[in-house]
PDB file of C-alpha atoms in Angstrom:
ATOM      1  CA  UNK A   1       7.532  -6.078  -0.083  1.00 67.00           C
ATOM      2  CA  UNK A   2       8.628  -5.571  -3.592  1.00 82.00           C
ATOM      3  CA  UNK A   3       9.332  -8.273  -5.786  1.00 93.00           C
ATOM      4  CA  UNK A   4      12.716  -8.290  -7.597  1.00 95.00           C
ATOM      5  CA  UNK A   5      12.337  -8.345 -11.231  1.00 97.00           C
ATOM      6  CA  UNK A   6      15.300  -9.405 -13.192  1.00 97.00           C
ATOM      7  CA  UNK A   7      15.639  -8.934 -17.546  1.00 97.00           C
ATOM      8  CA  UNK A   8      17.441 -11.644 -18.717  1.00 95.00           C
ATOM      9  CA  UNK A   9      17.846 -11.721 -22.536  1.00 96.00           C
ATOM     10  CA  UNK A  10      14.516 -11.547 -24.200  1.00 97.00           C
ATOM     11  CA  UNK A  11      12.897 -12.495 -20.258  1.00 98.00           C
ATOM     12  CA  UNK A  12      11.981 -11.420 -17.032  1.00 98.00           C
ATOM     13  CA  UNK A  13      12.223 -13.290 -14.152  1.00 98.00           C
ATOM     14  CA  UNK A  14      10.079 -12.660 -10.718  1.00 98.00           C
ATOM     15  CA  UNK A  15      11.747 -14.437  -8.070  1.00 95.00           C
ATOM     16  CA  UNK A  16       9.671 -13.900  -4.880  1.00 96.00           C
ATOM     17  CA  UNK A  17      11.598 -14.146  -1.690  1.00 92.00           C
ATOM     18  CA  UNK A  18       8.882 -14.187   0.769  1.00 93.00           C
ATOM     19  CA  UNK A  19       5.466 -14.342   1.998  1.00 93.00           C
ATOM     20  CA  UNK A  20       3.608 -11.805  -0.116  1.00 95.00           C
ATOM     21  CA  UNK A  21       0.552  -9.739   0.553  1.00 95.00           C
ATOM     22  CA  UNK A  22      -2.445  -9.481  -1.652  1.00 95.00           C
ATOM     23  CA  UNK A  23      -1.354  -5.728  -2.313  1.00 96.00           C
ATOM     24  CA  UNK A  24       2.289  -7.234  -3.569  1.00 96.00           C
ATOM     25  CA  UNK A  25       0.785  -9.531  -5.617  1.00 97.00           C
ATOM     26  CA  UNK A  26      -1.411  -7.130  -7.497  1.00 97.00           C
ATOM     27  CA  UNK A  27       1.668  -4.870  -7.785  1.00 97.00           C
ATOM     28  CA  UNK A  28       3.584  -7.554  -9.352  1.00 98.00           C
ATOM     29  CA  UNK A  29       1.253  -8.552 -11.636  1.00 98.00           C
ATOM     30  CA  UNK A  30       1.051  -5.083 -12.698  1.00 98.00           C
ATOM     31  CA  UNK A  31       4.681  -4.403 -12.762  1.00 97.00           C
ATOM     32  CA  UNK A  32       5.511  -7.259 -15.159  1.00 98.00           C
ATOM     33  CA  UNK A  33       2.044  -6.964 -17.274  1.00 98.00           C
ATOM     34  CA  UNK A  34       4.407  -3.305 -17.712  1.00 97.00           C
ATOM     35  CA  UNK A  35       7.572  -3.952 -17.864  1.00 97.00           C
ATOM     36  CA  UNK A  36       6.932  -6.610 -20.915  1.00 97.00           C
ATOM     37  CA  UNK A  37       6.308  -3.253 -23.280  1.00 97.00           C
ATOM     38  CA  UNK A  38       9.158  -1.248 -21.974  1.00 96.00           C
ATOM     39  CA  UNK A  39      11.864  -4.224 -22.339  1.00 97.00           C
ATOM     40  CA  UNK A  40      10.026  -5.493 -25.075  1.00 97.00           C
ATOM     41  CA  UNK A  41      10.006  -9.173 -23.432  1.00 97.00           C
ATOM     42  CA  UNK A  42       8.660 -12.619 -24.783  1.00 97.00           C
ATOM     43  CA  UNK A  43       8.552 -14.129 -21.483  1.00 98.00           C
ATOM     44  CA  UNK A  44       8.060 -14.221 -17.980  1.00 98.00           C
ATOM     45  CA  UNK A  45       8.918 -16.657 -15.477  1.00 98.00           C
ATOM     46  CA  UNK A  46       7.185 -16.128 -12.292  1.00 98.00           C
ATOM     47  CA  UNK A  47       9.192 -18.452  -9.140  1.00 98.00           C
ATOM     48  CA  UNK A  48       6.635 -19.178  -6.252  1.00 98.00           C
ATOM     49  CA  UNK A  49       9.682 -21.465  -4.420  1.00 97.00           C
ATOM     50  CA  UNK A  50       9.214 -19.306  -1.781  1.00 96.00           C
ATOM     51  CA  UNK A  51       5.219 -19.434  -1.458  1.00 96.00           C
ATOM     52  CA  UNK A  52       3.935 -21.504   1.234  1.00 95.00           C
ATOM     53  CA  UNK A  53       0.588 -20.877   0.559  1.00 95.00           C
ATOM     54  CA  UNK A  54      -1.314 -20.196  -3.400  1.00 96.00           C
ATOM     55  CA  UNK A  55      -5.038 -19.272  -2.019  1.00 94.00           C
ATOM     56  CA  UNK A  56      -8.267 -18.191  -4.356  1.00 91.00           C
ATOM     57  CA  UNK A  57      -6.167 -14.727  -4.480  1.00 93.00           C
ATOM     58  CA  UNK A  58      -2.790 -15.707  -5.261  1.00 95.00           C
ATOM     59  CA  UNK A  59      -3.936 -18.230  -8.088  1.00 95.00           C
ATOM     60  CA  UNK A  60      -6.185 -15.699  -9.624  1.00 93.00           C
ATOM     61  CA  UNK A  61      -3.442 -13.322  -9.674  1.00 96.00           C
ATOM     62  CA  UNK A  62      -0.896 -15.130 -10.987  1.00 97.00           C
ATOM     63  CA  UNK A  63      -4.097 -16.583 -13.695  1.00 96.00           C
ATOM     64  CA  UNK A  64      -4.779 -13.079 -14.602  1.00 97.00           C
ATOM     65  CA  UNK A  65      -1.494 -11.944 -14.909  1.00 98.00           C
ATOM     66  CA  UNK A  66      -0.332 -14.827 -17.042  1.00 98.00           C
ATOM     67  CA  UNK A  67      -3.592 -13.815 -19.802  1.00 97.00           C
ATOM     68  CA  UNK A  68      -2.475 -10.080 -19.455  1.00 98.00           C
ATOM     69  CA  UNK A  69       1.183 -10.546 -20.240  1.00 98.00           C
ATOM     70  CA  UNK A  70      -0.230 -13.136 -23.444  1.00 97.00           C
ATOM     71  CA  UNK A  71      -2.149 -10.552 -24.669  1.00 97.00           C
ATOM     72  CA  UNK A  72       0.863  -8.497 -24.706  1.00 97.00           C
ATOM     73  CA  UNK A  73       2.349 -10.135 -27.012  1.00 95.00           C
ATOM     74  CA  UNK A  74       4.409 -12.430 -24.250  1.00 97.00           C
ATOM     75  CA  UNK A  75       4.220 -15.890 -22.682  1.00 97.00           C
ATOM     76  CA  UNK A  76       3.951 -16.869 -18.931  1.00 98.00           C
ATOM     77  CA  UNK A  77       5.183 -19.698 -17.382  1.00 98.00           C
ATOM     78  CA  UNK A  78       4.981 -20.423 -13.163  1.00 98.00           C
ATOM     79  CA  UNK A  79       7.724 -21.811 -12.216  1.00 98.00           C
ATOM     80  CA  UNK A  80       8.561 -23.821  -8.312  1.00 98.00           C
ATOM     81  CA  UNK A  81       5.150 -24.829  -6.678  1.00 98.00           C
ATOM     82  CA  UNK A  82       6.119 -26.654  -4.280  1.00 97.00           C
ATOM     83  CA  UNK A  83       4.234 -30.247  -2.901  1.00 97.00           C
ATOM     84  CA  UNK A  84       2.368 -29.712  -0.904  1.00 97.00           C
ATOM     85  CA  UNK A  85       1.027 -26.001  -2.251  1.00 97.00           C
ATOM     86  CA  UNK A  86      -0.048 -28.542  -5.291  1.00 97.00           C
ATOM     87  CA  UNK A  87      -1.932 -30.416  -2.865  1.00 96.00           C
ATOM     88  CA  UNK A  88      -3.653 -28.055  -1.142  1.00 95.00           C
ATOM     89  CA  UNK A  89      -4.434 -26.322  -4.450  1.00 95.00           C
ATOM     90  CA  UNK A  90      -5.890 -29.368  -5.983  1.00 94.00           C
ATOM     91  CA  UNK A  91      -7.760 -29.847  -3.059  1.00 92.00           C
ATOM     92  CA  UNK A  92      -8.937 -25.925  -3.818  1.00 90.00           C
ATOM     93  CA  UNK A  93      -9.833 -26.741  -7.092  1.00 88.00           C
ATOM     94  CA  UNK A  94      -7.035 -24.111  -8.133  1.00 90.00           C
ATOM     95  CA  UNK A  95      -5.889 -25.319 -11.376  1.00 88.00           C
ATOM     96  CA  UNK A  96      -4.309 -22.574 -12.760  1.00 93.00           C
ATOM     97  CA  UNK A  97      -6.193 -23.247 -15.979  1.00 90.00           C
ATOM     98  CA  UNK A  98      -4.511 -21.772 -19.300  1.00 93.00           C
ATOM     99  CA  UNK A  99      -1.173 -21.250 -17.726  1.00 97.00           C
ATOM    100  CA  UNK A 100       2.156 -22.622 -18.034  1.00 98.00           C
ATOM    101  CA  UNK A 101       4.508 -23.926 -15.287  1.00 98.00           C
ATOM    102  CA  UNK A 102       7.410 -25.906 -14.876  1.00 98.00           C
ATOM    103  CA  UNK A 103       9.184 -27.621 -12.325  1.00 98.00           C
ATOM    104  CA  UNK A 104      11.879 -24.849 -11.891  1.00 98.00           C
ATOM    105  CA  UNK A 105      13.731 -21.793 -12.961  1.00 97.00           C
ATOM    106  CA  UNK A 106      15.872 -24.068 -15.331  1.00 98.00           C
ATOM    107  CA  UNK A 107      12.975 -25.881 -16.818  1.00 98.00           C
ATOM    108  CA  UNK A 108      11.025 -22.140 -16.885  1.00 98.00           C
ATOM    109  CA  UNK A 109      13.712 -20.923 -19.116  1.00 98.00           C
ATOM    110  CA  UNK A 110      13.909 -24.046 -21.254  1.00 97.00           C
ATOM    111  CA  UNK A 111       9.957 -23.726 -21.638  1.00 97.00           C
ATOM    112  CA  UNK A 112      10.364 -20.080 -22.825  1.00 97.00           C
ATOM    113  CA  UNK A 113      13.249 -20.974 -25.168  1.00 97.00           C
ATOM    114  CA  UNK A 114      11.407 -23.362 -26.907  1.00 96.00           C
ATOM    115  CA  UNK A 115       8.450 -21.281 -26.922  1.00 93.00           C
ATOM    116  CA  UNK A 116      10.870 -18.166 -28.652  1.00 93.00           C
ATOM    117  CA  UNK A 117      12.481 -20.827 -30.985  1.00 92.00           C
ATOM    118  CA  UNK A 118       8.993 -21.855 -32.475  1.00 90.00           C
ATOM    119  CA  UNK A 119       7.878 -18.492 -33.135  1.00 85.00           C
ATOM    120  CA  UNK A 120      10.876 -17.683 -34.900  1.00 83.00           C
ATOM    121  CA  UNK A 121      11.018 -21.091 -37.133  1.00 81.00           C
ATOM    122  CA  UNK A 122       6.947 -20.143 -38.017  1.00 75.00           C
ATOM    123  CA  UNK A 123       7.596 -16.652 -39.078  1.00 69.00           C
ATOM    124  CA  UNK A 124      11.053 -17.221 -41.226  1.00 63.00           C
TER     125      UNK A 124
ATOM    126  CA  UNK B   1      -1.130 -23.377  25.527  1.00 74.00           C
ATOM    127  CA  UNK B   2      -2.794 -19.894  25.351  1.00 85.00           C
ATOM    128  CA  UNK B   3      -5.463 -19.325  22.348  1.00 94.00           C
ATOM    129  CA  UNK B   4      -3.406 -16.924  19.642  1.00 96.00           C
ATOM    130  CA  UNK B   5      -5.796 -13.799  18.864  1.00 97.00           C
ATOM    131  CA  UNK B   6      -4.713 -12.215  15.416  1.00 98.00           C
ATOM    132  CA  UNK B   7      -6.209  -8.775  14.742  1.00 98.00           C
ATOM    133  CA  UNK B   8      -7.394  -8.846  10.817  1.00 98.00           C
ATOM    134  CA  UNK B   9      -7.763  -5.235   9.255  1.00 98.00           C
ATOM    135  CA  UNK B  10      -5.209  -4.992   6.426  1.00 97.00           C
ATOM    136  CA  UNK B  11      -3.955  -7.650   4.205  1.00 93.00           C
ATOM    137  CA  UNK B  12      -0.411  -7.918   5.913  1.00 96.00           C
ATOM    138  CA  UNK B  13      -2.583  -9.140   9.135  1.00 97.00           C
ATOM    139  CA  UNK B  14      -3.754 -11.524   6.660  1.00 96.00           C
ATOM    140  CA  UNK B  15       0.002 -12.904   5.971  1.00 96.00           C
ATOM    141  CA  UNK B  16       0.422 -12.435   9.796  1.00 97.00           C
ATOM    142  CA  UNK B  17      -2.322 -14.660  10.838  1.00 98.00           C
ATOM    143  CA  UNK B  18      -1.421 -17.520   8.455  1.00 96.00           C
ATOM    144  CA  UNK B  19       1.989 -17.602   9.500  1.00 96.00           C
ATOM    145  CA  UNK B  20       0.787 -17.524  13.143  1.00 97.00           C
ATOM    146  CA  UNK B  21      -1.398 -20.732  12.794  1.00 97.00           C
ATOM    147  CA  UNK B  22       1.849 -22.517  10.647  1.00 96.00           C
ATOM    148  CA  UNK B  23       3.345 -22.132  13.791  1.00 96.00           C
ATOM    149  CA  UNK B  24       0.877 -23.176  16.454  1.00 97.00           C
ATOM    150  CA  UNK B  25      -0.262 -26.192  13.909  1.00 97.00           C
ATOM    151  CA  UNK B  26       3.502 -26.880  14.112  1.00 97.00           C
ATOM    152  CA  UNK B  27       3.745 -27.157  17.686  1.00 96.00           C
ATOM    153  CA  UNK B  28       0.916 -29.506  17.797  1.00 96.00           C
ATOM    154  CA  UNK B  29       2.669 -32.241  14.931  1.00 96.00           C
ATOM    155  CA  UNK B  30       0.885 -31.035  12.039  1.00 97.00           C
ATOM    156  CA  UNK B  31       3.603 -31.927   9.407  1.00 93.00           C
ATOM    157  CA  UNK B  32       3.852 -30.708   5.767  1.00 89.00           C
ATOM    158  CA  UNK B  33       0.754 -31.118   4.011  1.00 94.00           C
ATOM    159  CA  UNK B  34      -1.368 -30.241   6.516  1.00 97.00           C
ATOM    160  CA  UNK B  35       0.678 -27.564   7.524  1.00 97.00           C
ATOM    161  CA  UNK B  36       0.033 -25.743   4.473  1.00 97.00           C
ATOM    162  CA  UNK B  37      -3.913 -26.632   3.966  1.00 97.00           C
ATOM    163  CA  UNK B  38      -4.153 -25.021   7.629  1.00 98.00           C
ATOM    164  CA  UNK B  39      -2.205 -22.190   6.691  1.00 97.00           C
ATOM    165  CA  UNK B  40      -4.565 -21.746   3.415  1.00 97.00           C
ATOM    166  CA  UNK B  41      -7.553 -22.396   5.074  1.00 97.00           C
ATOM    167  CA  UNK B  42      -6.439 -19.055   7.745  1.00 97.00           C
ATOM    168  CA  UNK B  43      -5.871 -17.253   4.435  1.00 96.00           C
ATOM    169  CA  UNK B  44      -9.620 -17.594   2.907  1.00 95.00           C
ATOM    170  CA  UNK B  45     -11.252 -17.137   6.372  1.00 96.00           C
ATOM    171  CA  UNK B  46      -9.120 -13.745   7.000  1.00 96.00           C
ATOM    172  CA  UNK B  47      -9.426 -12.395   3.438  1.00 94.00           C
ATOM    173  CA  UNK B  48     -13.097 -13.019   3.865  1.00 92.00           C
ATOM    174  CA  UNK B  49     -12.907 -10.817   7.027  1.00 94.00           C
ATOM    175  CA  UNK B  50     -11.575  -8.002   4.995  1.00 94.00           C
ATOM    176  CA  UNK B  51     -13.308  -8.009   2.324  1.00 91.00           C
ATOM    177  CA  UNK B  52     -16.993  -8.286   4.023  1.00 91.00           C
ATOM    178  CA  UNK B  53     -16.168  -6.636   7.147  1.00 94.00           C
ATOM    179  CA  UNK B  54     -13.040  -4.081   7.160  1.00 95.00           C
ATOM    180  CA  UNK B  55     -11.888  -6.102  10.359  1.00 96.00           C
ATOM    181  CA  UNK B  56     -12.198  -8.784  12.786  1.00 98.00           C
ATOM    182  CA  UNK B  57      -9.683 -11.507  14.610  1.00 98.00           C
ATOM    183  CA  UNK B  58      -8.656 -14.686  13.839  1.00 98.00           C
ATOM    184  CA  UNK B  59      -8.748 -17.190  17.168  1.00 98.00           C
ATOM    185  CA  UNK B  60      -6.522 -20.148  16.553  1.00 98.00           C
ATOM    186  CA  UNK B  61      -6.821 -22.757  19.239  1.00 97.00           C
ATOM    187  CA  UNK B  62      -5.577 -26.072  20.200  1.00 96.00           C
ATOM    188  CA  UNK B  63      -7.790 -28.806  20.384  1.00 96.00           C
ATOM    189  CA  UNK B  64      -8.229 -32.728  21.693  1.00 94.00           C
ATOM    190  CA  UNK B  65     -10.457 -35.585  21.374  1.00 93.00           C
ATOM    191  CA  UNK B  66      -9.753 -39.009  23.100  1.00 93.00           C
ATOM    192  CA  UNK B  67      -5.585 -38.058  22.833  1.00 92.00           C
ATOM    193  CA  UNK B  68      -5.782 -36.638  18.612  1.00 95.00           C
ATOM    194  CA  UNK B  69      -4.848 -32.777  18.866  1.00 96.00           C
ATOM    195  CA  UNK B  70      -6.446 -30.519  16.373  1.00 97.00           C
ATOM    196  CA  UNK B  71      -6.199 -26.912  16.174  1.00 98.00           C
ATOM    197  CA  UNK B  72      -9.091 -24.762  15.688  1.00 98.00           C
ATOM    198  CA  UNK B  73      -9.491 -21.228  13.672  1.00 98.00           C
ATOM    199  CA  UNK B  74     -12.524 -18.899  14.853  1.00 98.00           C
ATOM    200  CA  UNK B  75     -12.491 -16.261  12.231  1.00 97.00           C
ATOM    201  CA  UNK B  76     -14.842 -13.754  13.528  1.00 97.00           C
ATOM    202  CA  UNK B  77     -16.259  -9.962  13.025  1.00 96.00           C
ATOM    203  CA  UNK B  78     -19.339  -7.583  13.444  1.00 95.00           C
ATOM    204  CA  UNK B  79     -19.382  -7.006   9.415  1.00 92.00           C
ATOM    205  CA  UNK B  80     -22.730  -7.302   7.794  1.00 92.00           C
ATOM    206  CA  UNK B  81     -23.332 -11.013   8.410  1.00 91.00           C
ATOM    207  CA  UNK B  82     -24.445 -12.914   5.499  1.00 88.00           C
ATOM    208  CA  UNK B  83     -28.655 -13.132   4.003  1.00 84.00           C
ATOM    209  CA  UNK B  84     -28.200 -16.538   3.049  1.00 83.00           C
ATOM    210  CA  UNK B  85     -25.765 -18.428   4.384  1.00 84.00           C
ATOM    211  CA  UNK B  86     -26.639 -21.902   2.504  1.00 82.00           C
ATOM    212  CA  UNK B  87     -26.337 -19.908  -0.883  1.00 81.00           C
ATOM    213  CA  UNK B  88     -22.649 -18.609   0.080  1.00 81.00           C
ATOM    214  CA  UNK B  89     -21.755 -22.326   0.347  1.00 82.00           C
ATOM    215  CA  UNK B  90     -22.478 -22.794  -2.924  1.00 77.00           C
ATOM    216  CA  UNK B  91     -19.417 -23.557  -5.009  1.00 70.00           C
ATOM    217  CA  UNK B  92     -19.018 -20.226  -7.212  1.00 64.00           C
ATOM    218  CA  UNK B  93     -20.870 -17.854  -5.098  1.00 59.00           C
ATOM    219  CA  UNK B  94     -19.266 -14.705  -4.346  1.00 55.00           C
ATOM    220  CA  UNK B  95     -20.123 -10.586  -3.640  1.00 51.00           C
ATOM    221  CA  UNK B  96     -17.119  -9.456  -3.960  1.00 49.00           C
ATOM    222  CA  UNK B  97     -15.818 -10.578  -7.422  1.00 44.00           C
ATOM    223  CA  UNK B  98     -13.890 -13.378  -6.017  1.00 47.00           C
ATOM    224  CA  UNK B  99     -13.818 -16.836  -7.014  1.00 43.00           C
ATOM    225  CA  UNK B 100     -16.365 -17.613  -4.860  1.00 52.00           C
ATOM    226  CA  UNK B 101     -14.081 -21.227  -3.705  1.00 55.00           C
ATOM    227  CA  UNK B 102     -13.150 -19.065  -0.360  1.00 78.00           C
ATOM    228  CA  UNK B 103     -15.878 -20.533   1.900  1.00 87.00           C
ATOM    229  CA  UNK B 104     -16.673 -23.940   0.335  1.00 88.00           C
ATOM    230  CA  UNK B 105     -13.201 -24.789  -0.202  1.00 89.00           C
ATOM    231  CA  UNK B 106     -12.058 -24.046   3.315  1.00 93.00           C
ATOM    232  CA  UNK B 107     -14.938 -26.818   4.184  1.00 93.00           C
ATOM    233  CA  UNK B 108     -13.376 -29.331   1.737  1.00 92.00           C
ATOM    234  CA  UNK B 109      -9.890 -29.311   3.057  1.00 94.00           C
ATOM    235  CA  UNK B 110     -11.107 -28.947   7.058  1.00 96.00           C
ATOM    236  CA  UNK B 111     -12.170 -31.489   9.092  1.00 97.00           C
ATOM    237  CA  UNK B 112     -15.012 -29.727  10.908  1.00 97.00           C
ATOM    238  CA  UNK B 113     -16.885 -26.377   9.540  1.00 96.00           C
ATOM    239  CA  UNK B 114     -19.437 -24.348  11.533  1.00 95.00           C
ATOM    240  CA  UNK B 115     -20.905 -20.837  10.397  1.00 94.00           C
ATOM    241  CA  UNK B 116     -22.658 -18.851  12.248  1.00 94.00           C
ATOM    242  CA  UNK B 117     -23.974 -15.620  10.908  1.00 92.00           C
ATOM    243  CA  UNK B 118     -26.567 -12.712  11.490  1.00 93.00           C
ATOM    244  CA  UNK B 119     -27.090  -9.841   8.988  1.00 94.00           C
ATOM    245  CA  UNK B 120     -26.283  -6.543  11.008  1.00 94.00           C
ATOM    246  CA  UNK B 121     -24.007  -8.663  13.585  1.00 95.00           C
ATOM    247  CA  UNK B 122     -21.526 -10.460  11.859  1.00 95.00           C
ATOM    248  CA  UNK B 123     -19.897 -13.819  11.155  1.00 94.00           C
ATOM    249  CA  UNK B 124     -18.260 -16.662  13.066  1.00 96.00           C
ATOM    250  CA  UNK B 125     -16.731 -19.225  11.412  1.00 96.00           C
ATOM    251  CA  UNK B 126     -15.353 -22.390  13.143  1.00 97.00           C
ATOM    252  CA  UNK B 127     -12.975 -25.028  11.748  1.00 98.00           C
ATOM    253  CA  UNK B 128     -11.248 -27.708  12.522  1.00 98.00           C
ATOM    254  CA  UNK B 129      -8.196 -29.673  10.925  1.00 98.00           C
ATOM    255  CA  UNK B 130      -7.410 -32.745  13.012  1.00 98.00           C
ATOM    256  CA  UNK B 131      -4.317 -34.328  12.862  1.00 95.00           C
ATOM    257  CA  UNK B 132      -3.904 -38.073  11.974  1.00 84.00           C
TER     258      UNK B 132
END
C-alpha cells in the first residue's frame, strides 16, 4: 500500500495510514529520498501514528532514510511514535540514533521551521 | 481456542501474522504494552523465516500455568537451519545484512525462548509472553 506523500511549502509530509509491509517501507524511503530533488524540499516529516509495531526493519528504514534525505541536502524528523512502540523499541535497543522526532505533526513542522529559519539566519 | 497457523512466504504474510497474534493476545487480556512487544516479537520471528528460509508458518497458541494465560508463537520452517546457533544469539550477529537484534531481542522482550535448529532441516523457534 502506497504511502501518501503530501508537499507542503518547502516540506513533505508521509502520513502512513496503515500497517505497512517491508516492501512499502523500502518504497517510501525511496520515494521521499526522490522526491526531495524534484520539489527541491528541506524537510521531511515522516508520521508513524498509525504504526503499531517499529521492528529491526522498520527502524532501520526509517534510520537510513532519514541519513539519505540529509545527505540530500534535507532534514528528517519522525514524527507520532506512539507509547508503547517506544517501549517495545527501547526494549529492542532501537534508538533511532542520529534522527529527529517529535511528538506530532505540529511539533514536526515546528522542528523543521526552526531548522529552515537557522539556515537562513547563518547564510545571510 | 484453536491454535492460529499463519503461512509465512511474502512479507504481507509477515504483516498478516502480526496482526493475527494482536488479536489472539487480545482475546487472552494482553493489554497495550504487551500487545505490541507480542506483535513485534511475531514480526522478527516471521521476517527471519523469509529471509533464511523463503517460507514457513507461524503457530500462535494459547497457553496456561496454575490460572496465568500466555500465548505462545512457534515460528517454524525446513530452511537451512542454523551452524551455530549460540553465535546467532549473539547481540549483532546477522547473515543477511540485518541488524542482527532479530533473534536476541525477541529473547529480551519474551518470557520464555527455545530454538531448535538443524542445518539441512530447519528452525523452530518457541516463545512465550506471559501475561501478568
Amino acid at each position: 500500500m502506497a504511502v501518501p506523500i503530501l508537499k507542503q511549502g518547502p516540506f513533505l509530509i508521509a502520513s502512513i495510514q496503515s500497517a505497512l509491509t517491508d516492501t512499502d517501507l523500502v518504497q517510501l524511503r525511496d520515494a521521499l529520498v526522490g522526491q526531495v530533488g524534484s520539489y527541491r524540499s528541506r524537510g521531511v516529516i515522516v508520521d508513524v501514528t498509525a504504526l503499531d509495531v517499529l521492528d529491526s526493519f522498520a527502524s532501520r528504514t526509517l534510520r537510513d532514510l532519514a541519513h539519505m534525505v540529509r545527505l540530500r541536502g534535507a532534514e528528517t524528523v519522525i514524527v507520532g511514535i506512539q507509547p508503547e512502540v517506544a517501549f517495545t523499541m527501547v526494549r529492542l535497543g532501537l534508538t533511532l540514533e542520529g534522527v529527529a522526532t517529535a511528538l506530532d505533526l505540529e511539533e514536526g513542522l515546528f522542528y523543521l521551521n526552526e531548522k529552515l529559519r537557522s539556515t537562513q539566519q547563518t547564510t545571510q | 481456542m484453536d491454535d492460529v497457523r499463519v503461512p509465512i512466504s511474502s512479507d504481507l504474510d509477515l504483516v498478516r501474522a502480526r496482526e493475527q497474534g494482536r488479536v489472539l493476545a487480545g482475546q487472552l487480556g494482553f493489554q497495550h504494552s504487551d500487545l505490541t512487544l507480542i506483535a513485534t516479537a511475531i514480526s522478527e520471528l516471521a521476517r527471519n523465516i523469509l529471509r533464511y528460509a523463503r517460507r514457513g508458518e507461524i503457530v500462535l497458541q494459547q497457553a496456561q500455568d496454575s490460572g496465568v494465560p500466555g500465548i505462545v508463537i512457534i515460528a517454524q520452517d525446513e530452511g537451512p537451519g542454523i551452524p551455530d546457533v549460540n553465535r546467532a544469539m549473539e547481540p549483532g550477529y546477522s547473515t543477511a545484512g540485518g541488524l542482527g537484534l532479530g533473534l536476541p531481542g525477541v529473547r529480551r522482550i519474551m518470557d520464555e525462548f527455545e530454538i531448535v535448529s538443524e542445518v539441512g532441516h530447519g528452525t523452530v523457534v518457541t516463545v512465550t509472553k506471559w501475561k501478568r
